[in-house]
Coordinates of C-alpha atoms and ligand atoms in Angstrom, one line a residue:
M1 CA 0.0 0.0 0.0
N2 CA 1.5 3.3 -1.0
H3 CA 2.3 5.9 1.6
E4 CA -0.3 8.5 0.4
W5 CA -3.1 6.0 0.5
Q6 CA -2.1 4.7 4.0
Y7 CA -2.1 8.4 5.1
A8 CA -5.6 8.8 3.7
L9 CA -6.9 5.6 5.4
N10 CA -5.4 6.7 8.8
Q11 CA -7.0 10.1 8.5
W12 CA -10.3 8.6 7.6
E13 CA -10.2 6.2 10.6
A14 CA -9.4 9.0 12.9
F15 CA -12.2 11.1 11.5
S16 CA -14.8 8.3 11.6
P17 CA -13.8 5.4 13.9
G18 CA -15.9 2.3 13.7
P19 CA -16.3 -1.1 12.0
I20 CA -14.8 -1.2 8.5
S21 CA -17.8 -3.3 7.4
D22 CA -20.0 -0.1 7.5
V23 CA -17.7 1.8 5.2
R24 CA -18.2 2.2 1.4
L25 CA -15.7 3.8 -1.0
F26 CA -16.3 5.7 -4.2
F27 CA -14.1 7.3 -6.8
A28 CA -14.8 10.1 -9.2
P29 CA -12.2 11.3 -11.7
G30 CA -11.2 14.8 -12.8
R31 CA -11.5 15.7 -16.4
V32 CA -9.4 17.3 -19.1
N33 CA -11.1 18.9 -22.1
L34 CA -9.4 18.3 -25.4
I35 CA -11.2 20.9 -27.4
G36 CA -14.5 22.8 -27.3
E37 CA -13.9 25.4 -24.6
H38 CA -16.7 27.7 -23.4
T39 CA -19.0 26.0 -25.9
D40 CA -21.0 23.9 -23.4
Y41 CA -23.2 26.7 -22.0
N42 CA -23.6 27.9 -25.6
G43 CA -25.3 24.6 -26.6
G44 CA -22.3 23.3 -28.6
Y45 CA -19.8 20.4 -28.7
V46 CA -17.1 19.6 -26.2
L47 CA -14.6 16.8 -26.1
P48 CA -13.6 16.0 -22.5
A49 CA -12.0 12.9 -21.1
A50 CA -12.0 11.6 -17.5
L51 CA -8.6 11.3 -15.8
S52 CA -7.1 8.6 -13.7
L53 CA -6.5 11.4 -11.1
G54 CA -9.6 12.2 -9.0
T55 CA -11.3 12.0 -5.7
W56 CA -11.9 9.1 -3.4
L57 CA -14.8 9.3 -1.0
F58 CA -15.2 7.2 2.2
V59 CA -18.7 7.1 3.5
R60 CA -20.3 5.8 6.7
S61 CA -24.0 6.2 7.2
R62 CA -25.3 7.8 10.3
T63 CA -28.8 7.7 11.7
D64 CA -28.7 10.9 13.9
G65 CA -29.4 13.4 11.2
L66 CA -25.9 14.8 11.1
F67 CA -23.6 15.2 8.1
R68 CA -19.9 15.4 8.8
F69 CA -17.2 16.3 6.3
G70 CA -13.5 15.8 6.5
S71 CA -10.7 15.6 3.9
T72 CA -7.0 15.2 3.4
F73 CA -6.9 18.6 1.6
A74 CA -8.4 20.9 4.2
D75 CA -8.0 20.9 8.0
G76 CA -10.9 20.4 10.4
V77 CA -14.3 18.8 10.4
I78 CA -17.5 20.5 9.2
A79 CA -20.7 19.2 10.7
V80 CA -24.1 20.2 9.5
R81 CA -27.6 19.0 10.6
A82 CA -29.8 17.6 7.9
D83 CA -32.5 20.2 8.7
D84 CA -30.0 23.1 8.5
I85 CA -28.4 22.7 5.1
A86 CA -27.5 26.0 3.4
Y87 CA -24.6 27.5 1.5
R88 CA -22.2 29.1 3.9
P89 CA -18.7 30.4 2.7
E90 CA -17.1 29.1 5.9
Q91 CA -18.2 25.5 5.0
D92 CA -15.5 25.7 2.4
F93 CA -15.3 22.5 0.2
A94 CA -18.2 20.9 2.1
N95 CA -20.5 23.3 0.2
Y96 CA -20.1 21.0 -2.8
P97 CA -21.3 17.8 -1.2
L98 CA -23.9 19.8 0.8
G99 CA -25.2 21.1 -2.5
V100 CA -25.6 17.6 -3.8
I101 CA -27.3 16.4 -0.6
D102 CA -29.7 19.4 -0.9
M103 CA -30.5 18.7 -4.6
F104 CA -31.3 15.0 -3.8
A105 CA -33.5 16.2 -0.9
R106 CA -35.5 18.3 -3.5
E107 CA -36.0 15.0 -5.4
D108 CA -37.2 13.5 -2.2
I109 CA -34.2 11.3 -1.9
H110 CA -32.9 11.5 1.6
L111 CA -29.8 10.2 3.4
P112 CA -30.5 10.2 7.2
G113 CA -26.9 11.4 7.8
A114 CA -23.4 10.3 7.0
D115 CA -19.7 10.8 7.6
F116 CA -18.1 11.9 4.3
F117 CA -14.3 11.9 3.9
F118 CA -12.6 13.0 0.7
H119 CA -9.1 12.3 -0.5
G120 CA -7.9 13.5 -3.8
N121 CA -4.9 13.7 -6.1
L122 CA -6.2 16.4 -8.4
P123 CA -4.7 19.9 -8.1
I124 CA -7.5 22.0 -6.6
G125 CA -8.9 24.9 -8.6
A126 CA -6.6 24.2 -11.5
G127 CA -9.2 23.7 -14.2
L128 CA -9.3 19.9 -13.9
S129 CA -12.7 19.8 -12.3
S130 CA -11.8 19.1 -8.7
S131 CA -15.2 20.5 -7.7
A132 CA -17.2 18.4 -10.2
S133 CA -15.2 15.4 -9.0
V134 CA -16.3 16.0 -5.4
E135 CA -19.9 16.6 -6.5
V136 CA -20.2 13.5 -8.7
A137 CA -18.5 11.3 -6.1
T138 CA -21.0 12.5 -3.5
A139 CA -24.0 11.9 -5.9
T140 CA -22.7 8.4 -6.8
A141 CA -22.4 7.6 -3.1
I142 CA -25.9 8.9 -2.3
C143 CA -27.4 6.8 -5.1
A144 CA -25.7 3.7 -3.8
L145 CA -26.6 4.3 -0.2
T146 CA -30.2 5.0 -1.0
D147 CA -30.6 2.3 -3.6
T148 CA -31.4 4.9 -6.2
A149 CA -30.8 3.5 -9.7
W150 CA -29.9 6.7 -11.5
S151 CA -28.0 6.9 -14.8
G152 CA -24.7 8.8 -15.1
E153 CA -26.5 11.5 -17.1
Q154 CA -29.0 12.0 -14.3
I155 CA -26.2 12.2 -11.7
A156 CA -24.4 14.7 -13.9
I157 CA -27.4 17.0 -14.3
L158 CA -28.1 16.9 -10.5
A159 CA -24.4 17.7 -9.7
Q160 CA -24.5 20.6 -12.2
R161 CA -27.6 21.9 -10.5
A162 CA -25.8 21.8 -7.1
E163 CA -23.0 23.9 -8.6
N164 CA -25.4 26.4 -10.2
Q165 CA -28.0 26.7 -7.6
F166 CA -26.3 25.9 -4.3
V167 CA -22.6 27.0 -4.9
G168 CA -23.7 29.8 -7.3
V169 CA -21.3 29.2 -10.2
N170 CA -23.1 29.3 -13.4
S171 CA -21.1 26.5 -15.1
G172 CA -22.3 24.3 -18.0
I173 CA -22.7 20.5 -18.1
M174 CA -19.4 19.5 -19.5
D175 CA -17.4 18.8 -16.2
Q176 CA -20.1 16.8 -14.4
F177 CA -20.9 14.8 -17.5
A178 CA -17.3 13.9 -18.2
V179 CA -16.7 13.0 -14.6
A180 CA -19.8 10.8 -14.4
M181 CA -19.7 9.2 -17.8
G182 CA -16.0 9.0 -18.8
K183 CA -14.7 5.9 -20.6
R184 CA -11.2 4.5 -20.3
D185 CA -8.9 5.5 -23.2
S186 CA -11.7 7.5 -24.8
A187 CA -12.9 11.0 -25.0
L188 CA -16.6 11.9 -25.1
S189 CA -17.9 14.0 -27.9
L190 CA -20.9 15.6 -26.2
H191 CA -23.5 17.9 -27.8
C192 CA -24.4 20.0 -24.8
S193 CA -27.9 21.2 -25.7
T194 CA -29.2 17.6 -26.4
L195 CA -26.7 15.6 -24.2
A196 CA -26.3 13.3 -27.2
Y197 CA -22.8 11.9 -27.0
E198 CA -20.4 9.6 -28.8
V199 CA -17.5 7.7 -27.2
V200 CA -14.3 8.6 -29.2
P201 CA -11.5 6.1 -28.8
M202 CA -8.2 8.0 -28.5
H203 CA -6.4 6.5 -31.5
A204 CA -3.3 8.5 -30.6
D205 CA -0.8 5.8 -31.1
G206 CA 2.7 6.8 -29.9
C207 CA 1.3 9.9 -28.3
R208 CA 0.4 10.9 -24.7
L209 CA -1.6 13.7 -23.2
V210 CA 0.6 15.9 -21.0
I211 CA -1.2 18.3 -18.6
A212 CA 0.8 21.2 -17.3
N213 CA -0.2 23.4 -14.4
T214 CA 0.7 27.1 -14.5
N215 CA 0.7 26.9 -10.7
V216 CA -0.7 30.4 -10.8
Q217 CA -3.8 30.9 -8.6
R218 CA -6.8 31.5 -10.7
T219 CA -8.1 35.0 -10.4
L220 CA -11.6 36.4 -11.0
A221 CA -12.5 33.0 -12.4
G222 CA -16.1 33.1 -11.2
S223 CA -16.9 36.7 -12.0
K224 CA -15.2 36.7 -15.5
Y225 CA -16.9 33.3 -16.3
N226 CA -20.3 34.7 -15.6
E227 CA -19.4 37.9 -17.5
R228 CA -18.6 35.8 -20.6
R229 CA -21.8 33.9 -20.3
S230 CA -23.8 37.1 -20.3
E231 CA -21.9 38.5 -23.3
C232 CA -22.8 35.3 -25.1
D233 CA -26.5 35.7 -24.1
K234 CA -26.4 39.3 -25.4
A235 CA -25.0 38.2 -28.8
L236 CA -27.6 35.4 -29.0
A237 CA -30.4 37.9 -28.3
I238 CA -29.2 40.2 -31.1
L239 CA -28.9 37.3 -33.6
R240 CA -32.4 36.1 -32.8
D241 CA -33.7 39.2 -34.5
T242 CA -32.4 37.7 -37.7
W243 CA -32.8 34.0 -36.9
P244 CA -35.8 33.8 -34.5
D245 CA -35.4 30.0 -34.3
L246 CA -31.8 30.1 -33.2
D247 CA -31.7 28.0 -30.0
A248 CA -28.1 28.6 -29.0
L249 CA -25.1 30.7 -30.1
A250 CA -23.3 27.5 -31.1
D251 CA -26.0 26.8 -33.7
V252 CA -24.5 29.6 -35.7
T253 CA -22.3 27.8 -38.3
P254 CA -19.1 29.2 -39.8
E255 CA -21.1 29.6 -43.1
M256 CA -23.6 31.9 -41.2
W257 CA -20.8 33.8 -39.6
P258 CA -20.4 36.7 -42.1
D259 CA -24.1 37.5 -41.7
A260 CA -24.0 37.1 -38.0
Q261 CA -21.0 39.4 -37.8
A262 CA -22.8 42.0 -39.8
R263 CA -25.8 41.8 -37.5
L264 CA -23.7 42.2 -34.4
R265 CA -21.9 45.2 -36.1
A266 CA -25.2 46.8 -37.0
A267 CA -26.4 46.5 -33.5
A268 CA -23.6 48.9 -32.6
D269 CA -26.2 51.7 -32.9
K270 CA -27.7 50.4 -29.7
L271 CA -24.3 49.5 -28.2
D272 CA -21.1 51.5 -28.5
D273 CA -18.4 50.3 -30.9
T274 CA -16.3 48.7 -28.2
A275 CA -19.3 46.7 -26.8
A276 CA -20.1 45.6 -30.4
D277 CA -16.5 44.6 -31.0
I278 CA -16.5 42.5 -27.8
L279 CA -19.7 40.7 -28.7
I280 CA -18.3 40.0 -32.2
R281 CA -15.1 38.5 -30.8
R282 CA -16.9 36.4 -28.1
A283 CA -19.4 35.0 -30.7
R284 CA -16.6 34.3 -33.2
H285 CA -14.8 32.2 -30.7
V286 CA -18.0 30.2 -29.9
V287 CA -18.8 29.6 -33.6
F288 CA -15.4 28.5 -34.7
E289 CA -14.5 26.7 -31.5
N290 CA -17.7 24.7 -31.9
A291 CA -16.8 23.8 -35.4
R292 CA -13.4 22.6 -34.3
A293 CA -14.9 20.5 -31.5
K294 CA -17.5 19.0 -33.9
E295 CA -14.8 18.0 -36.4
A296 CA -12.4 16.7 -33.8
P297 CA -13.8 13.1 -33.4
T298 CA -13.4 12.6 -37.2
L299 CA -9.8 13.7 -37.1
L300 CA -9.0 11.4 -34.2
A301 CA -10.8 8.5 -35.8
N302 CA -8.8 9.0 -39.0
G303 CA -5.6 9.3 -37.1
Q304 CA -5.2 12.9 -38.4
L305 CA -3.2 13.9 -35.4
E306 CA -1.4 16.8 -37.0
A307 CA -4.7 18.4 -38.0
F308 CA -6.1 17.8 -34.6
G309 CA -3.0 19.4 -33.1
E310 CA -3.4 22.5 -35.3
S311 CA -7.0 22.7 -34.1
M312 CA -5.9 22.6 -30.5
N313 CA -3.4 25.5 -31.2
A314 CA -6.1 27.5 -33.0
S315 CA -8.4 26.9 -30.0
H316 CA -5.9 28.4 -27.6
Q317 CA -5.3 31.4 -29.9
S318 CA -9.1 32.0 -30.1
L319 CA -9.4 31.8 -26.3
R320 CA -6.5 34.2 -26.0
D321 CA -7.5 36.8 -28.6
D322 CA -11.3 36.6 -29.0
Y323 CA -12.6 35.1 -25.7
E324 CA -9.8 36.6 -23.6
V325 CA -9.7 34.0 -20.9
T326 CA -6.0 32.9 -21.1
G327 CA -3.7 35.4 -19.4
D328 CA 0.1 35.5 -19.3
A329 CA 0.7 32.2 -17.5
L330 CA -1.4 30.1 -19.7
D331 CA -0.1 31.9 -22.8
A332 CA 3.5 31.3 -21.7
L333 CA 2.8 27.6 -21.1
A334 CA 1.1 27.1 -24.5
E335 CA 3.8 29.0 -26.4
A336 CA 6.5 27.0 -24.6
A337 CA 4.7 23.8 -25.6
W338 CA 4.3 24.9 -29.3
A339 CA 8.1 25.4 -29.5
A340 CA 9.0 22.2 -27.6
P341 CA 10.2 18.9 -29.1
G342 CA 7.4 16.3 -29.8
C343 CA 4.5 18.7 -29.4
I344 CA 1.6 18.0 -31.8
G345 CA -0.8 20.6 -30.2
S346 CA -1.3 22.5 -27.0
R347 CA -4.0 24.6 -25.5
M348 CA -5.5 25.8 -22.2
T349 CA -8.1 23.5 -20.8
G350 CA -11.1 24.3 -18.6
A351 CA -12.4 27.8 -17.8
G352 CA -9.0 29.6 -18.1
F353 CA -7.8 32.6 -16.1
G354 CA -5.0 30.4 -14.8
G355 CA -5.1 26.6 -14.4
C356 CA -3.7 24.0 -16.8
T357 CA -2.8 23.4 -20.4
V358 CA -3.2 20.1 -22.2
S359 CA -0.7 19.0 -24.9
L360 CA -0.6 16.1 -27.2
V361 CA 3.0 14.9 -27.3
R362 CA 4.9 12.2 -29.1
E363 CA 5.7 9.5 -26.5
N364 CA 9.4 9.2 -27.5
A365 CA 9.9 12.9 -26.8
I366 CA 8.0 13.4 -23.5
D367 CA 11.2 14.0 -21.4
E368 CA 12.6 16.6 -23.8
F369 CA 9.1 18.2 -24.0
V370 CA 8.7 18.5 -20.3
A371 CA 12.3 19.8 -19.8
S372 CA 11.9 22.4 -22.6
V373 CA 8.5 23.7 -21.5
A374 CA 9.6 23.9 -17.8
A375 CA 12.7 25.9 -18.7
A376 CA 10.9 28.3 -21.1
Y377 CA 8.0 28.9 -18.7
E378 CA 10.2 29.4 -15.7
A379 CA 12.4 31.8 -17.6
R380 CA 9.3 33.9 -18.4
L381 CA 7.2 33.6 -15.2
G382 CA 9.8 32.9 -12.6
I383 CA 7.9 29.9 -11.2
A384 CA 8.0 26.2 -12.1
P385 CA 5.1 24.5 -13.7
S386 CA 3.9 21.0 -12.7
F387 CA 3.3 18.2 -15.1
Y388 CA 0.8 15.3 -15.0
I389 CA 1.3 12.5 -17.6
T390 CA -2.1 10.9 -17.0
E391 CA -4.1 8.1 -18.3
I392 CA -7.7 8.5 -19.5
G393 CA -9.8 6.6 -17.0
D394 CA -13.4 5.6 -16.4
G395 CA -16.2 7.8 -14.8
A396 CA -17.4 7.7 -11.2
R397 CA -18.0 4.4 -9.5
E398 CA -18.0 2.5 -6.2
I399 CA -14.8 0.6 -5.6
A400 CA -14.1 -2.3 -3.3
L401 CA -12.5 -1.0 -0.1
D402 CA -9.7 -3.5 -0.1
L403 CA -8.5 -2.2 -3.5
Q404 CA -5.7 0.4 -3.2
P405 CA -5.8 3.2 -5.8
Ligands
GLA1 C1 -15.6 25.3 -16.6 C2 -17.1 25.0 -16.5 C3 -17.5 24.2 -17.8 C4 -17.1 24.9 -19.1 C5 -15.6 25.2 -19.0 C6 -15.2 26.0 -20.2 O1 -14.9 24.2 -16.5 O2 -17.4 24.3 -15.4 O3 -18.9 24.1 -17.7 O4 -17.9 26.0 -19.4 O5 -15.3 26.0 -17.8 O6 -15.2 25.3 -21.4

């Protein structure tokens, strides 16, 4: 048993002493998005994959109406009575499982109480969906403990609702869906307005995904994220004057773009020039990013890795120039990757504003790639990045307690 896992077990036993036979263990992965960024809440395509990194959740039921939360990533114990569940900033990470418990209660699915203990190996707040991982682990556990036979899709939707309505972050469905539904060695091509999806085997022979963390604290992630959402809503409202049946901004195709751009420009009489220019750039990102995400499964299926890599690079440039969610650290990491040996493509992943990049790298050049990116990034930013050379794993599940991760 490795040292880290032994530490987690010891912490859990100290947090919730009692017979091991009453304990159940669950795992939910993090996710990396390969392409299709900021398209989910615009009704478009995304291409995420679940990671082998994630969150383990130990649970012991209680009958006294108390929920207790502990973890290896935050000190202290948070205890909340079942009849007093509300969002409170001081509850810290426990707000995520509490949100899930609350959403189940609204469905009339009740746990009488439980000890929840989380242990994770995902970097927190780094754009790899540590929060969705905690939410979906909790939802998977509640389904198992209450004999609720929900599908992964239902779990994902409930977990997203917890994030939107309880935690107050207006995120799309991508993260929770990937975490709940991920498939080993495959990405999921998900159409976010219908939730129709396709499992896309990663035929990336001789290549690996390398995730690099800027190690820069994300700033303004919540407020800027919500600002981008409302800019997209404004653009959609203007375009609906021309196309009343337009359901979502991502339904504007590249062929429709010249007309759409003209519409947005013409609306400048109601907006000022700067505001119109911003809406044009935000919408242009969504339209062309969606087209890239839609095409990506075909490129991967045909083994057209170079073309997929170029698409990843174009995605980053669009997120940098049009959507403006990258920032110096992510740009430095992506540019270092583009210039590094073995790089097929590289881009920021997740919401942006700090966090991680994902790169597709030739397996025989991984060491040189990592060394080159680390040196260039450190020379520019003065801090060292971290690297995760991860596997693509399965979605959330219960695991036998005697299995070590
Ligand atoms: C965050 C959100 C997702 C998605 C991405 C950007 O990860 O939780 O719903 O919008 O940002 O693609």
